[in-house]
Amino acid sequence: YALLFVLFLALSFIFSLQVFLFLSWGCLILFIVEFYYGAIGFLPFIFLMSISPALYYVVNIFSFPIRLQLSELTCYLFNLVGLTMVNKGSYFVLAGGQEFHIDQACVGLKMFGTGYISALIILAFKQQKLGLQIPFVKLVFWMLVITVLLLLTNLFRIMGLVFFRSMPDTLSHNLIGLFALLVYAILPYYFLVNQYLNINIIQNQNQFL
């Protein structure tokens, strides 16, 4: 973390970007914690990335084309089951000519930020409970898993919003988002992590025996 602090601090001076300054100070804090309490692994750094402006930049770059693809897939699935509608990119034309607009946040920072932080809490809980450290490569893999689940979550969320005609800034809109995040991302992720770690523990015990 000391090396990362120096690296991000140098990048902040070279490129004059606040995100590198944020990461440098975050790594400094993590270095101080690690210096006094021992190795803390890579989870805190991934958490730092999840709450940093870096996530905001990445989501802003990729969210619009992803949202368009998810909207097209939503339209295709509804038409497949006989619910006629037309996708116009950022909105749908429903049967009867009614327009339904999807808000910009349907593939946004809040969903991904909350999803990533929830995933890290699950991983940290399992690490502490089982007394193990998950290697960095496997942490990257599990962050990719939650990313895929979050994309699926956003697909089901858009489908729910369109099906129930739930407009932005309404209680139903927020409840559908929370329900989708819990059912399609957090609970499956917890189940997958739990099953994977339990299988690893059994295999290690068999090798020891």
Coordinates of N, CA and C in Angstrom, one line a residue:
Y1 N 0.8 -1.2 0.0 CA 0.0 0.0 0.0 C 0.9 1.3 0.0
A2 N 2.1 1.2 0.6 CA 3.0 2.3 0.5 C 3.4 2.6 -0.9
L3 N 3.7 1.5 -1.7 CA 4.0 1.7 -3.1 C 2.9 2.2 -3.9
L4 N 1.7 1.7 -3.6 CA 0.5 2.2 -4.3 C 0.2 3.7 -4.0
F5 N 0.5 4.1 -2.7 CA 0.4 5.5 -2.4 C 1.3 6.4 -3.2
V6 N 2.5 6.0 -3.3 CA 3.5 6.7 -4.1 C 3.1 6.8 -5.6
L7 N 2.7 5.6 -6.1 CA 2.3 5.5 -7.5 C 1.1 6.5 -7.8
F8 N 0.0 6.4 -7.0 CA -1.1 7.2 -7.3 C -0.9 8.7 -7.0
L9 N 0.0 9.0 -6.1 CA 0.4 10.4 -5.8 C 1.1 11.0 -7.0
A10 N 2.0 10.2 -7.6 CA 2.8 10.6 -8.7 C 1.8 10.8 -9.9
L11 N 0.9 9.9 -10.1 CA -0.1 10.0 -11.2 C -1.0 11.2 -11.1
S12 N -1.3 11.6 -9.8 CA -2.1 12.7 -9.6 C -1.4 14.0 -10.0
F13 N -0.1 14.1 -9.8 CA 0.7 15.2 -10.2 C 0.9 15.3 -11.7
I14 N 1.1 14.1 -12.3 CA 1.3 14.0 -13.8 C 0.1 14.4 -14.6
F15 N -1.1 13.8 -14.2 CA -2.3 14.0 -14.9 C -3.3 15.0 -14.3
S16 N -3.0 15.4 -13.1 CA -3.9 16.4 -12.4 C -5.3 15.9 -12.3
L17 N -5.5 14.6 -12.0 CA -6.8 14.1 -11.8 C -7.1 13.8 -10.3
Q18 N -8.3 14.2 -9.9 CA -8.6 14.1 -8.4 C -8.7 12.6 -8.0
V19 N -9.1 11.8 -9.0 CA -9.3 10.3 -8.7 C -8.0 9.7 -8.2
F20 N -6.9 10.1 -8.8 CA -5.6 9.6 -8.4 C -5.2 10.1 -7.0
L21 N -5.6 11.3 -6.7 CA -5.3 11.9 -5.4 C -6.1 11.2 -4.3
F22 N -7.4 10.9 -4.7 CA -8.3 10.2 -3.7 C -7.7 8.8 -3.4
L23 N -7.2 8.1 -4.5 CA -6.7 6.8 -4.3 C -5.4 6.8 -3.5
S24 N -4.6 7.8 -3.7 CA -3.3 7.9 -3.0 C -3.5 8.1 -1.5
W25 N -4.4 8.9 -1.1 CA -4.7 9.1 0.3 C -5.4 7.9 0.9
G26 N -6.2 7.2 0.1 CA -6.8 6.0 0.6 C -5.8 4.9 0.8
C27 N -4.8 4.8 -0.1 CA -3.7 3.8 0.1 C -2.8 4.2 1.3
L28 N -2.7 5.5 1.5 CA -1.9 5.9 2.7 C -2.5 5.4 4.0
I29 N -3.9 5.6 4.0 CA -4.6 5.1 5.2 C -4.5 3.6 5.4
L30 N -4.6 2.9 4.3 CA -4.5 1.5 4.3 C -3.1 1.0 4.7
F31 N -2.1 1.7 4.3 CA -0.7 1.4 4.7 C -0.5 1.6 6.2
I32 N -1.1 2.7 6.7 CA -1.0 2.9 8.2 C -1.7 1.8 8.9
V33 N -2.9 1.4 8.5 CA -3.6 0.3 9.2 C -2.8 -1.0 9.1
E34 N -2.2 -1.3 7.9 CA -1.5 -2.5 7.7 C -0.2 -2.5 8.5
F35 N 0.4 -1.3 8.6 CA 1.7 -1.1 9.4 C 1.5 -1.5 10.9
Y36 N 0.3 -1.1 11.4 CA 0.1 -1.3 12.9 C -0.6 -2.6 13.2
Y37 N -1.4 -3.1 12.2 CA -2.2 -4.2 12.6 C -1.9 -5.5 11.7
G38 N -0.9 -5.4 10.8 CA -0.6 -6.5 10.0 C -1.3 -6.5 8.7
A39 N -1.0 -7.6 7.9 CA -1.5 -7.6 6.5 C -3.0 -7.6 6.5
I40 N -3.6 -6.8 5.6 CA -5.1 -6.7 5.5 C -5.6 -7.2 4.2
G41 N -4.7 -7.7 3.3 CA -5.1 -8.3 2.1 C -5.6 -7.2 1.0
F42 N -6.3 -7.7 0.0 CA -6.6 -6.8 -1.1 C -8.1 -6.3 -1.1
L43 N -8.9 -6.9 -0.2 CA -10.3 -6.5 -0.1 C -10.4 -5.0 0.2
P44 N -9.7 -4.4 1.1 CA -9.8 -2.9 1.4 C -9.5 -2.1 0.1
F45 N -8.5 -2.5 -0.7 CA -8.2 -1.8 -1.9 C -9.3 -1.8 -2.9
I46 N -9.9 -3.0 -3.1 CA -11.1 -3.1 -4.0 C -12.3 -2.3 -3.5
F47 N -12.4 -2.3 -2.1 CA -13.5 -1.4 -1.6 C -13.2 0.1 -1.9
L48 N -11.9 0.4 -1.7 CA -11.5 1.8 -2.0 C -11.9 2.2 -3.5
M49 N -11.6 1.2 -4.4 CA -11.9 1.5 -5.8 C -13.4 1.6 -6.0
S50 N -14.2 0.8 -5.2 CA -15.7 0.8 -5.4 C -16.3 2.1 -4.9
I51 N -15.7 2.9 -4.0 CA -16.2 4.1 -3.5 C -15.5 5.3 -4.1
S52 N -14.6 5.1 -5.0 CA -13.8 6.2 -5.6 C -14.5 6.7 -6.8
P53 N -14.1 7.9 -7.2 CA -14.6 8.5 -8.5 C -14.3 7.6 -9.7
A54 N -13.3 6.7 -9.6 CA -12.9 5.8 -10.7 C -14.2 5.0 -11.2
L55 N -15.0 4.5 -10.2 CA -16.2 3.8 -10.6 C -17.1 4.7 -11.3
Y56 N -17.2 5.9 -10.8 CA -18.1 6.9 -11.5 C -17.8 7.1 -13.0
Y57 N -16.5 7.2 -13.2 CA -16.0 7.4 -14.6 C -16.3 6.2 -15.5
V58 N -16.0 5.0 -14.9 CA -16.2 3.8 -15.7 C -17.7 3.6 -16.0
V59 N -18.5 3.8 -15.0 CA -20.0 3.6 -15.2 C -20.5 4.6 -16.2
N60 N -20.0 5.8 -16.2 CA -20.5 6.8 -17.1 C -20.1 6.5 -18.5
I61 N -18.9 5.9 -18.7 CA -18.5 5.6 -20.1 C -19.3 4.4 -20.7
F62 N -19.5 3.4 -19.8 CA -20.1 2.2 -20.4 C -21.6 2.1 -20.2
S63 N -22.2 2.9 -19.3 CA -23.6 2.7 -18.9 C -24.6 2.9 -20.1
F64 N -24.3 3.9 -20.9 CA -25.3 4.3 -22.0 C -25.4 3.1 -23.0
P65 N -24.3 2.7 -23.6 CA -24.4 1.6 -24.6 C -25.0 0.3 -23.9
I66 N -24.6 0.0 -22.7 CA -25.2 -1.2 -22.0 C -26.7 -1.0 -21.8
R67 N -27.1 0.2 -21.4 CA -28.5 0.4 -21.2 C -29.3 0.2 -22.5
L68 N -28.7 0.7 -23.6 CA -29.4 0.5 -24.9 C -29.5 -1.0 -25.2
Q69 N -28.5 -1.8 -25.0 CA -28.5 -3.2 -25.3 C -29.6 -3.9 -24.4
L70 N -29.6 -3.5 -23.1 CA -30.6 -4.1 -22.2 C -32.0 -3.8 -22.6
S71 N -32.2 -2.5 -23.1 CA -33.5 -2.1 -23.5 C -34.0 -2.9 -24.7
E72 N -33.0 -3.1 -25.7 CA -33.4 -3.9 -26.8 C -33.7 -5.4 -26.4
L73 N -32.9 -5.9 -25.5 CA -33.2 -7.3 -25.1 C -34.5 -7.4 -24.3
T74 N -34.9 -6.4 -23.5 CA -36.1 -6.3 -22.8 C -37.3 -6.3 -23.8
C75 N -37.2 -5.5 -24.9 CA -38.2 -5.4 -25.9 C -38.4 -6.8 -26.6
Y76 N -37.3 -7.4 -26.9 CA -37.3 -8.7 -27.6 C -38.0 -9.8 -26.7
L77 N -37.7 -9.8 -25.4 CA -38.2 -10.8 -24.5 C -39.7 -10.6 -24.3
F78 N -40.2 -9.3 -24.2 CA -41.6 -9.1 -24.1 C -42.4 -9.5 -25.3
N79 N -41.8 -9.1 -26.5 CA -42.5 -9.5 -27.7 C -42.5 -11.0 -27.9
L80 N -41.5 -11.7 -27.4 CA -41.4 -13.1 -27.5 C -42.6 -13.8 -26.8
V81 N -43.1 -13.2 -25.7 CA -44.2 -13.8 -24.9 C -45.5 -13.1 -25.3
G82 N -45.5 -12.3 -26.3 CA -46.8 -11.7 -26.8 C -47.1 -10.4 -26.3
L83 N -46.3 -9.7 -25.5 CA -46.5 -8.3 -25.1 C -45.9 -7.4 -26.1
T84 N -46.6 -6.8 -27.0 CA -46.1 -6.1 -28.1 C -45.6 -4.7 -27.6
M85 N -44.4 -4.4 -28.0 CA -43.8 -3.1 -27.8 C -42.7 -2.8 -28.8
V86 N -42.3 -1.6 -28.9 CA -41.2 -1.2 -29.8 C -40.2 -0.4 -29.0
N87 N -38.9 -0.8 -29.1 CA -37.8 -0.1 -28.5 C -37.3 1.0 -29.3
K88 N -37.2 2.2 -28.7 CA -36.7 3.4 -29.4 C -35.4 3.9 -28.8
G89 N -34.6 3.0 -28.3 CA -33.4 3.4 -27.7 C -33.5 3.7 -26.3
S90 N -33.9 5.0 -25.9 CA -34.0 5.4 -24.5 C -35.4 5.3 -24.0
Y91 N -36.3 4.8 -24.8 CA -37.7 4.7 -24.3 C -38.4 3.6 -25.1
F92 N -39.6 3.1 -24.6 CA -40.4 2.1 -25.3 C -41.7 2.7 -25.7
V93 N -42.2 2.2 -26.8 CA -43.5 2.5 -27.3 C -44.4 1.3 -27.0
L94 N -45.3 1.4 -26.1 CA -46.1 0.3 -25.7 C -47.4 0.1 -26.6
A95 N -48.1 -1.0 -26.4 CA -49.3 -1.2 -27.2 C -50.3 0.0 -26.9
G96 N -50.8 0.5 -28.0 CA -51.7 1.7 -27.9 C -51.0 3.0 -28.1
G97 N -49.6 2.9 -28.3 CA -48.9 4.1 -28.6 C -48.3 4.9 -27.4
Q98 N -48.5 4.3 -26.2 CA -48.0 5.0 -25.0 C -46.5 4.9 -24.9
E99 N -45.9 6.0 -24.6 CA -44.4 6.0 -24.5 C -44.1 5.7 -23.0
F100 N -43.0 4.9 -22.8 CA -42.5 4.7 -21.4 C -41.0 4.9 -21.4
H101 N -40.5 5.9 -20.7 CA -39.1 6.3 -20.6 C -38.4 5.6 -19.5
I102 N -37.2 5.1 -19.7 CA -36.4 4.5 -18.7 C -35.4 5.6 -18.2
D103 N -35.3 5.8 -16.9 CA -34.4 6.8 -16.4 C -33.0 6.5 -16.6
Q104 N -32.1 7.5 -16.6 CA -30.7 7.3 -16.9 C -30.0 6.4 -15.9
A105 N -30.6 6.3 -14.7 CA -29.9 5.6 -13.6 C -30.1 4.1 -13.6
C106 N -30.8 3.5 -14.6 CA -31.1 2.1 -14.6 C -29.9 1.2 -14.8
V107 N -28.8 1.8 -15.4 CA -27.5 1.1 -15.3 C -26.6 2.1 -14.8
G108 N -26.6 2.4 -13.5 CA -25.9 3.6 -13.0 C -25.0 3.3 -11.8
L109 N -24.5 4.4 -11.3 CA -23.5 4.3 -10.2 C -24.1 3.7 -8.9
K110 N -25.3 4.1 -8.6 CA -25.9 3.6 -7.3 C -26.0 2.0 -7.3
M111 N -26.5 1.5 -8.4 CA -26.7 0.1 -8.5 C -25.4 -0.7 -8.4
F112 N -24.4 -0.2 -9.2 CA -23.1 -0.9 -9.2 C -22.4 -0.7 -7.9
G113 N -22.4 0.6 -7.4 CA -21.7 0.9 -6.2 C -22.2 0.0 -5.0
T114 N -23.6 0.0 -4.9 CA -24.2 -0.8 -3.8 C -23.9 -2.3 -4.0
G115 N -23.9 -2.8 -5.3 CA -23.7 -4.2 -5.6 C -22.2 -4.6 -5.2
Y116 N -21.3 -3.8 -5.6 CA -19.9 -4.1 -5.3 C -19.6 -4.1 -3.9
I117 N -20.1 -3.1 -3.2 CA -19.9 -3.0 -1.7 C -20.5 -4.2 -1.0
S118 N -21.7 -4.6 -1.4 CA -22.4 -5.7 -0.8 C -21.5 -7.0 -1.1
A119 N -21.0 -7.1 -2.3 CA -20.2 -8.3 -2.6 C -18.9 -8.3 -1.7
L120 N -18.3 -7.2 -1.5 CA -17.1 -7.1 -0.7 C -17.4 -7.4 0.8
I121 N -18.6 -7.0 1.2 CA -19.0 -7.3 2.6 C -19.1 -8.8 2.8
I122 N -19.7 -9.5 1.8 CA -19.9 -10.9 1.8 C -18.6 -11.6 1.8
L123 N -17.7 -11.2 0.9 CA -16.3 -11.8 0.9 C -15.6 -11.6 2.2
A124 N -15.7 -10.4 2.7 CA -15.0 -10.1 4.0 C -15.5 -10.9 5.1
F125 N -16.9 -11.1 5.2 CA -17.5 -11.9 6.2 C -17.1 -13.3 6.1
K126 N -17.0 -13.9 4.9 CA -16.6 -15.3 4.7 C -15.1 -15.5 5.1
Q127 N -14.3 -14.5 4.7 CA -12.9 -14.6 5.1 C -12.7 -14.6 6.6
Q128 N -13.4 -13.7 7.3 CA -13.2 -13.7 8.7 C -13.8 -14.9 9.4
K129 N -14.9 -15.4 8.9 CA -15.6 -16.6 9.5 C -14.7 -17.8 9.3
L130 N -14.1 -18.0 8.1 CA -13.4 -19.2 7.8 C -11.9 -19.1 8.1
G131 N -11.5 -17.8 8.4 CA -10.1 -17.6 8.8 C -9.1 -17.8 7.6
L132 N -9.5 -17.3 6.4 CA -8.6 -17.5 5.3 C -8.5 -16.1 4.5
Q133 N -7.5 -16.1 3.6 CA -7.4 -15.0 2.7 C -7.6 -15.4 1.3
I134 N -8.5 -14.7 0.6 CA -8.8 -15.0 -0.8 C -7.7 -14.4 -1.7
P135 N -7.0 -15.2 -2.5 CA -6.0 -14.6 -3.4 C -6.5 -13.5 -4.3
F136 N -5.6 -12.6 -4.7 CA -6.1 -11.5 -5.6 C -6.7 -11.9 -6.9
V137 N -6.2 -12.9 -7.5 CA -6.7 -13.4 -8.8 C -8.2 -13.8 -8.6
K138 N -8.4 -14.6 -7.5 CA -9.8 -15.0 -7.2 C -10.7 -13.9 -6.8
L139 N -10.2 -12.9 -6.2 CA -11.0 -11.7 -5.8 C -11.4 -11.0 -7.1
V140 N -10.5 -10.9 -8.1 CA -10.9 -10.3 -9.4 C -12.0 -11.1 -10.1
F141 N -11.8 -12.5 -10.0 CA -12.9 -13.3 -10.6 C -14.2 -13.1 -9.9
W142 N -14.2 -13.0 -8.6 CA -15.5 -12.8 -7.9 C -16.1 -11.4 -8.1
M143 N -15.3 -10.4 -8.4 CA -15.8 -9.1 -8.8 C -16.4 -9.2 -10.2
L144 N -15.8 -10.0 -11.1 CA -16.4 -10.2 -12.4 C -17.8 -10.9 -12.3
V145 N -17.8 -11.8 -11.3 CA -19.1 -12.6 -11.1 C -20.2 -11.6 -10.7
I146 N -19.9 -10.7 -9.7 CA -20.9 -9.7 -9.3 C -21.2 -8.8 -10.4
T147 N -20.3 -8.4 -11.3 CA -20.6 -7.6 -12.4 C -21.6 -8.2 -13.3
V148 N -21.4 -9.5 -13.7 CA -22.4 -10.2 -14.5 C -23.7 -10.2 -13.9
L149 N -23.8 -10.5 -12.6 CA -25.1 -10.5 -11.9 C -25.7 -9.2 -11.8
L150 N -24.9 -8.1 -11.7 CA -25.5 -6.8 -11.7 C -26.1 -6.4 -13.1
L151 N -25.4 -6.9 -14.2 CA -26.0 -6.6 -15.5 C -27.3 -7.4 -15.7
L152 N -27.4 -8.6 -15.2 CA -28.6 -9.3 -15.2 C -29.7 -8.7 -14.4
T153 N -29.3 -8.2 -13.2 CA -30.2 -7.5 -12.3 C -30.8 -6.3 -13.0
N154 N -30.0 -5.5 -13.7 CA -30.5 -4.3 -14.4 C -31.5 -4.7 -15.5
L155 N -31.2 -5.9 -16.2 CA -32.1 -6.3 -17.2 C -33.5 -6.6 -16.6
F156 N -33.5 -7.4 -15.5 CA -34.8 -7.7 -14.8 C -35.4 -6.5 -14.2
R157 N -34.6 -5.6 -13.8 CA -35.2 -4.3 -13.2 C -35.9 -3.5 -14.3
I158 N -35.3 -3.4 -15.5 CA -35.9 -2.7 -16.6 C -37.2 -3.4 -17.0
M159 N -37.2 -4.7 -17.1 CA -38.4 -5.5 -17.4 C -39.5 -5.2 -16.4
G160 N -39.1 -5.2 -15.1 CA -40.1 -5.0 -14.1 C -40.7 -3.6 -14.1
L161 N -39.8 -2.6 -14.4 CA -40.3 -1.2 -14.5 C -41.3 -1.0 -15.7
V162 N -40.9 -1.7 -16.8 CA -41.8 -1.6 -18.0 C -43.1 -2.3 -17.8
F163 N -43.0 -3.5 -17.2 CA -44.2 -4.3 -17.0 C -45.2 -3.6 -16.1
F164 N -44.7 -3.1 -15.0 CA -45.6 -2.4 -14.0 C -45.8 -0.9 -14.3
R165 N -45.2 -0.4 -15.4 CA -45.4 1.0 -15.8 C -44.9 1.9 -14.6
S166 N -43.8 1.5 -14.0 CA -43.3 2.3 -12.8 C -42.5 3.4 -13.2
M167 N -42.9 4.6 -13.0 CA -42.2 5.8 -13.4 C -41.1 6.2 -12.5
P168 N -40.1 6.9 -13.0 CA -39.0 7.4 -12.1 C -39.5 8.2 -10.9
D169 N -38.7 8.1 -9.9 CA -38.9 8.9 -8.6 C -40.3 8.5 -8.0
T170 N -40.7 7.3 -8.1 CA -41.8 6.8 -7.4 C -41.4 5.7 -6.5
L171 N -42.3 5.4 -5.5 CA -41.9 4.4 -4.5 C -41.8 3.0 -5.2
S172 N -42.7 2.7 -6.1 CA -42.6 1.4 -6.8 C -41.4 1.3 -7.6
H173 N -40.9 2.4 -8.2 CA -39.7 2.4 -9.0 C -38.5 1.9 -8.1
N174 N -38.4 2.5 -6.9 CA -37.3 2.2 -6.0 C -37.4 0.8 -5.4
L175 N -38.6 0.4 -5.1 CA -38.8 -0.9 -4.6 C -38.5 -2.0 -5.6
I176 N -38.8 -1.8 -6.8 CA -38.5 -2.8 -7.9 C -37.0 -2.9 -8.0
G177 N -36.3 -1.7 -7.9 CA -34.8 -1.7 -8.0 C -34.2 -2.5 -6.8
L178 N -34.7 -2.2 -5.6 CA -34.1 -2.9 -4.4 C -34.4 -4.4 -4.5
F179 N -35.6 -4.8 -4.9 CA -36.0 -6.2 -5.0 C -35.1 -6.9 -6.0
A180 N -34.9 -6.3 -7.2 CA -34.0 -6.9 -8.2 C -32.6 -7.0 -7.7
L181 N -32.1 -6.0 -7.0 CA -30.7 -6.1 -6.5 C -30.6 -7.2 -5.5
L182 N -31.6 -7.4 -4.6 CA -31.5 -8.4 -3.6 C -31.6 -9.8 -4.2
V183 N -32.6 -10.0 -5.0 CA -33.0 -11.3 -5.5 C -32.1 -11.8 -6.6
Y184 N -31.7 -10.9 -7.5 CA -30.9 -11.4 -8.7 C -29.4 -11.1 -8.6
A185 N -28.9 -10.4 -7.5 CA -27.5 -10.1 -7.4 C -27.0 -10.6 -6.0
I186 N -27.5 -10.0 -4.9 CA -26.9 -10.2 -3.6 C -27.1 -11.7 -3.1
L187 N -28.3 -12.2 -3.2 CA -28.6 -13.5 -2.7 C -27.9 -14.6 -3.6
P188 N -27.9 -14.6 -4.9 CA -27.2 -15.5 -5.7 C -25.7 -15.5 -5.5
Y189 N -25.2 -14.2 -5.3 CA -23.7 -14.1 -5.1 C -23.3 -14.7 -3.8
Y190 N -24.1 -14.5 -2.7 CA -23.8 -15.1 -1.4 C -23.8 -16.6 -1.5
F191 N -24.8 -17.1 -2.2 CA -24.9 -18.6 -2.4 C -23.7 -19.1 -3.1
L192 N -23.3 -18.5 -4.2 CA -22.2 -19.0 -5.0 C -20.9 -18.9 -4.2
V193 N -20.6 -17.8 -3.5 CA -19.4 -17.7 -2.7 C -19.4 -18.7 -1.6
N194 N -20.5 -18.9 -0.9 CA -20.6 -19.8 0.2 C -20.4 -21.3 -0.3
Q195 N -21.0 -21.6 -1.4 CA -20.8 -23.0 -1.9 C -19.3 -23.2 -2.4
Y196 N -18.7 -22.2 -3.0 CA -17.4 -22.3 -3.5 C -16.4 -22.5 -2.4
L197 N -16.5 -21.7 -1.3 CA -15.6 -21.7 -0.2 C -15.8 -23.0 0.6
N198 N -17.0 -23.5 0.7 CA -17.3 -24.7 1.4 C -16.7 -25.9 0.7
I199 N -16.8 -25.9 -0.6 CA -16.2 -27.0 -1.4 C -14.7 -27.0 -1.3
N200 N -14.1 -25.8 -1.3 CA -12.6 -25.7 -1.1 C -12.2 -26.2 0.2
I201 N -12.9 -25.9 1.3 CA -12.6 -26.4 2.6 C -12.6 -27.9 2.7
I202 N -13.7 -28.5 2.1 CA -13.8 -30.0 2.1 C -12.6 -30.6 1.3
Q203 N -12.3 -30.0 0.2 CA -11.2 -30.5 -0.6 C -9.8 -30.5 0.1
N204 N -9.6 -29.3 0.8 CA -8.4 -29.2 1.6 C -8.3 -30.2 2.8
Q205 N -9.5 -30.4 3.4 CA -9.5 -31.4 4.5 C -9.2 -32.8 4.0
N206 N -9.8 -33.1 2.8 CA -9.5 -34.5 2.2 C -8.0 -34.6 1.9
Q207 N -7.4 -33.5 1.3 CA -6.0 -33.6 1.0 C -5.2 -33.8 2.3
F208 N -5.6 -33.2 3.4 CA -4.8 -33.3 4.6 C -5.0 -34.7 5.2
L209 N -6.2 -35.3 5.1 CA -6.4 -36.6 5.5 C -5.7 -37.7 4.7

